[in-house]
Amino acid sequence: MTAPANSTTAQPRVNLLGLSLRQMEQFFLEIGEKKFRAQQVLKWIHHAGVIDIEEMTNLGKSLREKLLAIAEIRPPEIVSQHDSGDGTRKWIIRVDEGGLVETVLIPEAGRATLCVSSQVGCSLDCSFCSTGKQGFQRDLSAAEIIGQVWLAIKSYDAFRPGASRVVSNVVMMGMGEPLLNFDNVVAAMDLMLEDLAYGLSKRRVTLSTSGVVPALDRLAEVSEVSLAISLHAPTDELRDQLVPINRKYPIAMLLQSARNYIDAQRDKKRVVTVEYTLIAGVNDQLEHARGLATLLKDYPCKINLIPFNAFPQSGYERPSGNAVSRFWQVLVDAGFVVTVRTTRGDDIDAACGQLVGQVVDRTKRSERYRATADIQAIQVS
Ligand code: SAH
Ligand code: SF4
């Protein structure tokens, strides 16, 4: 493997792992090389899984030596891997400067969805979210974001020629708010779609946002991935409490921006996925379902209901199966396409931000959780 960047050198090495095709071409032009080298290097990294520059035999010896001096290909480090009885696999990943994030692979019939993190923690502090409770630490680099895809494939030894595809779908629904780390997320998503890298169809890469409207407006200009918005309430009054960014960008603004996003796509059949986390006694009553049906009438969407994943000291509870069914029925009767997210990987706390939440807690880095006595110790080694 390439030697890690020498911390004593003034100029840090460029991590080629996170460069999109265009950025990689720019990089080679800047170092006085031909543009087509970018294609070769992308294929080595993302098709063959090779991160040792010495192994990139078609680059020629002198170019390899030049690259070794100024560049590196460095994925983030896996701290631990957790396999659930239902096939879900979760990794705790350490990124530069010591932050921890999670990546989860959820196999389902005919596909496998990788849930990717975009930030260490999150500044938006949604009231029901374990990641939000950790506060914001930092943005992930593009290399750390696409590195999660690379690591997942590597972990199944699936860069081998002829290996079947491990990751068929990617959702930017791990830790963090992707639109608050715009440039790095866009570069990483470009690589997900790029044929010289992972070649996923734009329908199979989904960005989920809690509603950073100006950034969503910008996204429409540079990306064609699928869009999910985290609504969670039919009224501003309730959403203000659950998703604080609603006070800045209320529901009507978010719905309009999301509609503009899909209207800007060439593919006119696309719809917005509306995510709605159901929390017992808070937003799961029939009045909320009816309110949601009215709010979204004629809106080009499908609805994804997510029963709340409990975590210690959240103060919230998951609704009963009956409550979820009743809510679902109102929406189905109103003509919506509605899915209910089944809970996967419960035995490994695979839901958004949960395991890191507990690890961070154990290492006493979370002020807000420090006083809690009953946090389950999770083995991370
Ligand atoms: N920051 C982005 C993406 C990450 S969260 C966003 O908020 O959309 C991915 C989804 O999981 C969001 O819809 C979020 O609201 C939801 N979520 C967060 N914590 C949850 C919990 N404890 N139970 C159920 N869903 C949760
Ligand atoms: Fe951040 Fe999304 Fe969690 Fe809200 S739900 S705190 S936006 S990660």
Coordinates of N, CA and C in Angstrom, one line a residue, residues 147-295:
G147 N -14.8 6.4 -0.3 CA -14.0 5.4 0.4 C -14.9 4.4 1.1
Q148 N -16.1 4.8 1.5 CA -17.0 3.9 2.2 C -17.6 2.9 1.1
V149 N -17.8 3.3 -0.1 CA -18.2 2.4 -1.1 C -17.1 1.4 -1.4
W150 N -15.9 2.0 -1.6 CA -14.7 1.2 -1.9 C -14.5 0.1 -0.8
L151 N -14.6 0.5 0.5 CA -14.4 -0.4 1.6 C -15.4 -1.5 1.6
A152 N -16.6 -1.2 1.3 CA -17.7 -2.2 1.3 C -17.4 -3.2 0.3
I153 N -17.1 -2.8 -0.9 CA -16.8 -3.8 -2.0 C -15.6 -4.6 -1.6
K154 N -14.5 -4.0 -1.1 CA -13.3 -4.6 -0.7 C -13.6 -5.7 0.4
S155 N -14.5 -5.3 1.3 CA -14.7 -6.2 2.4 C -15.4 -7.6 1.9
Y156 N -16.0 -7.6 0.8 CA -16.5 -8.8 0.2 C -15.6 -9.4 -0.9
D157 N -14.4 -8.8 -0.9 CA -13.4 -9.3 -1.9 C -14.0 -9.2 -3.4
A158 N -14.8 -8.2 -3.6 CA -15.6 -8.2 -4.8 C -15.0 -7.3 -5.9
F159 N -13.8 -6.9 -5.8 CA -13.1 -6.2 -6.9 C -12.5 -7.2 -7.9
R160 N -12.6 -8.5 -7.5 CA -12.0 -9.6 -8.4 C -12.8 -9.6 -9.7
P161 N -12.1 -9.9 -10.8 CA -12.8 -10.0 -12.1 C -13.9 -11.0 -12.0
G162 N -15.0 -10.7 -12.4 CA -16.1 -11.7 -12.4 C -16.9 -11.7 -11.1
A163 N -16.5 -11.0 -10.1 CA -17.2 -11.0 -8.8 C -18.6 -10.4 -9.1
S164 N -19.6 -10.8 -8.4 CA -20.9 -10.2 -8.6 C -20.9 -8.9 -7.8
R165 N -21.8 -8.0 -8.3 CA -21.8 -6.6 -7.7 C -22.3 -6.7 -6.3
V166 N -21.6 -6.0 -5.4 CA -21.9 -6.0 -4.0 C -22.9 -4.9 -3.6
V167 N -22.6 -3.7 -4.2 CA -23.4 -2.5 -3.9 C -24.2 -2.2 -5.2
S168 N -25.6 -2.3 -5.1 CA -26.4 -1.9 -6.3 C -27.0 -0.6 -6.1
N169 N -27.1 -0.1 -4.9 CA -27.8 1.2 -4.6 C -27.0 1.9 -3.5
V170 N -27.0 3.2 -3.6 CA -26.3 4.0 -2.5 C -27.3 5.0 -2.0
V171 N -27.5 5.1 -0.7 CA -28.3 6.2 -0.2 C -27.4 7.0 0.7
M172 N -27.5 8.4 0.5 CA -26.8 9.3 1.4 C -27.6 9.5 2.6
M173 N -27.8 8.5 3.4 CA -28.7 8.5 4.6 C -28.0 8.1 5.9
G174 N -26.7 8.1 5.8 CA -25.9 7.7 7.1 C -25.8 9.0 7.9
M175 N -24.7 9.1 8.5 CA -24.5 10.3 9.5 C -24.3 11.6 8.7
G176 N -24.9 12.6 9.1 CA -24.6 13.9 8.5 C -25.7 14.4 7.5
E177 N -25.6 15.7 7.3 CA -26.5 16.3 6.3 C -25.7 16.5 5.0
P178 N -26.0 15.7 4.0 CA -25.1 15.8 2.8 C -25.1 17.2 2.1
L179 N -26.2 17.9 2.1 CA -26.2 19.2 1.4 C -25.4 20.2 2.2
L180 N -25.0 20.0 3.4 CA -24.1 20.9 4.1 C -22.6 20.5 3.9
N181 N -22.4 19.5 3.1 CA -21.0 19.2 2.7 C -21.0 19.0 1.2
F182 N -21.5 20.1 0.5 CA -22.0 20.0 -0.9 C -20.9 19.5 -1.8
D183 N -19.8 20.2 -1.9 CA -18.8 19.9 -3.0 C -18.3 18.4 -2.8
N184 N -18.0 18.0 -1.6 CA -17.4 16.7 -1.4 C -18.5 15.6 -1.7
V185 N -19.7 15.9 -1.3 CA -20.8 14.9 -1.6 C -21.0 14.8 -3.1
V186 N -21.0 16.0 -3.8 CA -21.2 15.9 -5.3 C -20.1 15.2 -6.0
A187 N -18.8 15.4 -5.5 CA -17.7 14.8 -6.2 C -17.8 13.2 -6.0
A188 N -18.2 12.8 -4.7 CA -18.3 11.4 -4.5 C -19.5 10.8 -5.2
M189 N -20.6 11.5 -5.3 CA -21.7 11.0 -6.1 C -21.4 10.9 -7.6
D190 N -20.6 11.8 -8.1 CA -20.1 11.8 -9.5 C -19.4 10.4 -9.7
L191 N -18.6 10.1 -8.7 CA -17.8 8.8 -8.9 C -18.8 7.6 -8.8
M192 N -19.8 7.7 -8.0 CA -20.8 6.6 -7.9 C -21.4 6.4 -9.3
L193 N -21.7 7.5 -10.0 CA -22.4 7.4 -11.3 C -21.4 7.1 -12.5
E194 N -20.2 7.5 -12.3 CA -19.2 7.4 -13.4 C -18.9 6.0 -13.8
D195 N -19.0 5.8 -15.1 CA -18.7 4.4 -15.6 C -17.3 3.9 -15.4
L196 N -16.4 4.8 -15.3 CA -15.0 4.4 -15.0 C -14.8 4.1 -13.6
A197 N -15.8 4.4 -12.8 CA -15.7 4.1 -11.3 C -16.8 3.1 -11.0
Y198 N -17.9 3.5 -10.4 CA -18.9 2.4 -10.0 C -20.1 2.3 -10.9
G199 N -20.3 3.2 -11.8 CA -21.3 3.1 -12.9 C -22.7 2.8 -12.4
L200 N -23.1 3.4 -11.3 CA -24.5 3.1 -10.8 C -25.4 4.1 -11.6
S201 N -26.7 3.6 -11.8 CA -27.6 4.5 -12.5 C -28.1 5.6 -11.5
K202 N -28.4 6.8 -12.1 CA -28.7 7.9 -11.3 C -30.0 7.6 -10.4
R203 N -30.8 6.7 -10.9 CA -32.0 6.3 -10.1 C -31.6 5.5 -8.8
R204 N -30.4 4.9 -8.8 CA -30.0 4.1 -7.7 C -29.1 4.8 -6.7
V205 N -28.9 6.1 -6.9 CA -28.1 6.8 -5.9 C -29.1 7.9 -5.4
T206 N -29.3 7.9 -4.1 CA -30.3 8.8 -3.5 C -29.7 9.7 -2.5
L207 N -29.9 11.0 -2.6 CA -29.5 11.9 -1.6 C -30.7 12.3 -0.7
S208 N -30.5 12.2 0.6 CA -31.6 12.5 1.5 C -31.2 13.8 2.3
T209 N -32.1 14.8 2.3 CA -31.9 16.0 3.0 C -33.0 16.4 3.9
S210 N -32.6 17.0 5.0 CA -33.6 17.5 6.0 C -34.2 18.9 5.5
G211 N -33.6 19.4 4.4 CA -34.2 20.6 3.8 C -33.3 21.8 3.8
V212 N -32.1 21.7 3.3 CA -31.2 22.9 3.2 C -31.5 23.5 1.8
V213 N -32.6 24.3 1.8 CA -33.2 24.7 0.5 C -32.2 25.3 -0.5
P214 N -31.4 26.3 -0.1 CA -30.5 26.9 -1.1 C -29.6 25.9 -1.7
A215 N -29.1 25.0 -0.9 CA -28.2 24.0 -1.4 C -28.9 23.0 -2.4
L216 N -30.2 22.7 -2.0 CA -31.0 21.8 -2.9 C -31.2 22.5 -4.3
D217 N -31.4 23.8 -4.2 CA -31.6 24.6 -5.5 C -30.3 24.5 -6.3
R218 N -29.2 24.5 -5.7 CA -27.9 24.4 -6.4 C -27.7 23.0 -6.9
L219 N -28.1 22.0 -6.1 CA -27.9 20.6 -6.6 C -28.6 20.3 -7.9
A220 N -29.7 21.0 -8.1 CA -30.5 20.8 -9.4 C -29.6 21.1 -10.6
E221 N -28.6 22.0 -10.4 CA -27.8 22.5 -11.5 C -26.6 21.5 -11.8
V222 N -26.3 20.6 -10.8 CA -25.1 19.8 -11.0 C -25.3 18.3 -10.9
S223 N -26.5 17.9 -10.5 CA -26.6 16.5 -10.2 C -28.0 15.9 -10.6
E224 N -28.0 14.7 -10.9 CA -29.3 14.0 -11.4 C -29.6 12.9 -10.5
V225 N -29.1 12.8 -9.3 CA -29.4 11.6 -8.4 C -30.8 11.7 -7.9
S226 N -31.3 10.6 -7.4 CA -32.7 10.6 -6.8 C -32.7 11.5 -5.5
L227 N -33.9 12.0 -5.2 CA -33.9 12.9 -4.1 C -34.9 12.4 -3.0
A228 N -34.5 12.4 -1.8 CA -35.4 12.1 -0.7 C -35.4 13.3 0.3
I229 N -36.6 13.7 0.7 CA -36.6 14.8 1.7 C -37.2 14.3 3.0
S230 N -36.6 14.7 4.1 CA -37.1 14.3 5.5 C -38.1 15.2 6.0
L231 N -39.4 14.8 5.8 CA -40.5 15.8 6.1 C -40.9 15.6 7.6
H232 N -41.4 14.4 8.0 CA -41.6 14.0 9.4 C -42.8 14.7 10.0
A233 N -43.4 15.7 9.4 CA -44.6 16.4 10.0 C -45.4 17.1 8.9
P234 N -46.7 17.1 9.1 CA -47.6 17.8 8.1 C -47.7 19.3 8.3
T235 N -47.3 19.8 9.4 CA -47.4 21.3 9.6 C -46.1 21.8 10.1
D236 N -45.9 23.1 9.8 CA -44.7 23.8 10.2 C -44.6 23.8 11.8
E237 N -45.7 23.9 12.4 CA -45.7 24.0 13.9 C -45.0 22.8 14.5
L238 N -45.4 21.6 13.9 CA -44.8 20.4 14.5 C -43.4 20.2 13.9
R239 N -43.2 20.5 12.6 CA -41.9 20.2 12.0 C -40.8 21.2 12.7
D240 N -41.2 22.4 13.1 CA -40.3 23.3 13.8 C -39.7 22.6 15.0
Q241 N -40.5 21.7 15.6 CA -40.0 21.1 16.9 C -39.1 19.9 16.5
L242 N -39.4 19.2 15.5 CA -38.6 18.0 15.1 C -37.4 18.2 14.3
V243 N -37.5 19.2 13.4 CA -36.5 19.4 12.4 C -36.2 20.9 12.5
P244 N -35.3 21.4 13.3 CA -35.1 22.8 13.6 C -34.9 23.6 12.3
I245 N -34.3 23.0 11.3 CA -34.0 23.9 10.1 C -35.3 24.3 9.4
N246 N -36.4 23.7 9.8 CA -37.7 24.1 9.3 C -38.0 25.6 9.6
R247 N -37.4 26.1 10.7 CA -37.7 27.5 11.1 C -37.1 28.4 10.1
K248 N -36.1 28.0 9.4 CA -35.4 28.8 8.4 C -36.0 28.5 7.0
Y249 N -36.3 27.2 6.7 CA -36.8 26.9 5.4 C -38.0 26.0 5.6
P250 N -39.2 26.7 5.8 CA -40.4 25.9 6.1 C -40.9 25.0 5.0
I251 N -41.9 24.2 5.3 CA -42.4 23.1 4.5 C -42.6 23.5 3.1
A252 N -43.4 24.6 2.9 CA -43.8 25.0 1.5 C -42.5 25.3 0.7
M253 N -41.5 25.9 1.3 CA -40.3 26.2 0.5 C -39.5 24.9 0.2
L254 N -39.5 24.0 1.1 CA -38.8 22.7 0.8 C -39.5 22.0 -0.3
L255 N -40.9 21.9 -0.2 CA -41.6 21.1 -1.2 C -41.4 21.8 -2.6
Q256 N -41.4 23.1 -2.6 CA -41.2 23.8 -3.9 C -39.8 23.5 -4.5
S257 N -38.8 23.6 -3.6 CA -37.5 23.4 -4.1 C -37.3 21.9 -4.6
A258 N -37.9 21.0 -3.8 CA -37.7 19.6 -4.3 C -38.5 19.3 -5.6
R259 N -39.6 20.0 -5.7 CA -40.3 19.9 -7.0 C -39.5 20.5 -8.2
N260 N -38.9 21.6 -7.9 CA -38.0 22.2 -8.9 C -36.9 21.3 -9.3
Y261 N -36.4 20.6 -8.3 CA -35.2 19.6 -8.5 C -35.7 18.5 -9.5
I262 N -36.8 17.9 -9.2 CA -37.2 16.8 -10.2 C -37.6 17.4 -11.5
D263 N -38.2 18.6 -11.5 CA -38.6 19.2 -12.8 C -37.4 19.5 -13.7
A264 N -36.3 19.7 -13.0 CA -35.1 20.1 -13.8 C -34.4 18.8 -14.4
Q265 N -34.9 17.6 -14.0 CA -34.3 16.4 -14.5 C -34.8 16.1 -16.0
R266 N -33.9 15.5 -16.7 CA -34.3 15.1 -18.1 C -35.4 14.0 -18.0
D267 N -35.2 13.1 -17.0 CA -36.2 12.0 -16.9 C -37.4 12.5 -16.2
K268 N -38.5 12.7 -16.9 CA -39.7 13.3 -16.4 C -40.6 12.4 -15.5
K269 N -40.2 11.2 -15.4 CA -41.0 10.3 -14.6 C -40.6 10.2 -13.1
R270 N -39.7 11.1 -12.8 CA -39.1 10.9 -11.4 C -40.0 11.6 -10.4
V271 N -39.9 11.1 -9.2 CA -40.7 11.6 -8.1 C -39.8 11.8 -6.9
V272 N -40.2 12.6 -5.9 CA -39.5 12.9 -4.7 C -39.9 11.8 -3.7
T273 N -38.9 11.2 -3.0 CA -39.3 10.3 -1.9 C -39.4 11.2 -0.6
V274 N -40.6 11.1 0.0 CA -40.8 11.8 1.2 C -40.7 10.9 2.4
E275 N -39.7 11.2 3.2 CA -39.4 10.3 4.4 C -40.2 10.9 5.6
Y276 N -40.8 9.9 6.3 CA -41.6 10.4 7.5 C -41.3 9.4 8.6
T277 N -40.5 9.8 9.5 CA -40.2 9.0 10.7 C -41.4 9.1 11.7
L278 N -41.9 7.9 12.0 CA -43.1 7.9 12.8 C -42.7 7.7 14.3
I279 N -43.1 8.7 15.1 CA -42.7 8.7 16.5 C -44.0 8.6 17.3
A280 N -44.1 7.6 18.3 CA -45.3 7.3 19.0 C -45.8 8.6 19.7
G281 N -47.1 8.9 19.5 CA -47.7 10.0 20.2 C -47.3 11.4 19.7
V282 N -46.4 11.5 18.8 CA -45.8 12.8 18.4 C -46.3 13.2 17.0
N283 N -46.1 12.3 16.0 CA -46.5 12.6 14.7 C -47.2 11.4 14.0
D284 N -47.7 10.4 14.8 CA -48.2 9.2 14.2 C -49.7 9.0 14.3
Q285 N -50.4 10.1 14.6 CA -51.8 10.0 14.8 C -52.6 10.2 13.4
L286 N -53.8 9.7 13.4 CA -54.6 9.8 12.2 C -54.7 11.2 11.6
E287 N -54.8 12.2 12.5 CA -54.9 13.6 12.1 C -53.6 14.0 11.3
H288 N -52.4 13.4 11.7 CA -51.2 13.7 11.0 C -51.2 13.0 9.6
A289 N -51.7 11.8 9.6 CA -51.8 11.1 8.3 C -52.7 11.9 7.3
R290 N -53.8 12.3 7.9 CA -54.7 13.0 7.0 C -54.1 14.3 6.5
G291 N -53.5 15.0 7.5 CA -52.8 16.3 7.2 C -51.7 16.1 6.1
L292 N -51.0 15.0 6.2 CA -50.0 14.7 5.2 C -50.6 14.4 3.8
A293 N -51.7 13.7 3.9 CA -52.4 13.4 2.6 C -52.8 14.7 1.9
T294 N -53.3 15.6 2.7 CA -53.8 16.9 2.1 C -52.6 17.7 1.6
L295 N -51.5 17.7 2.5 CA -50.3 18.5 2.1 C -49.7 18.0 0.8

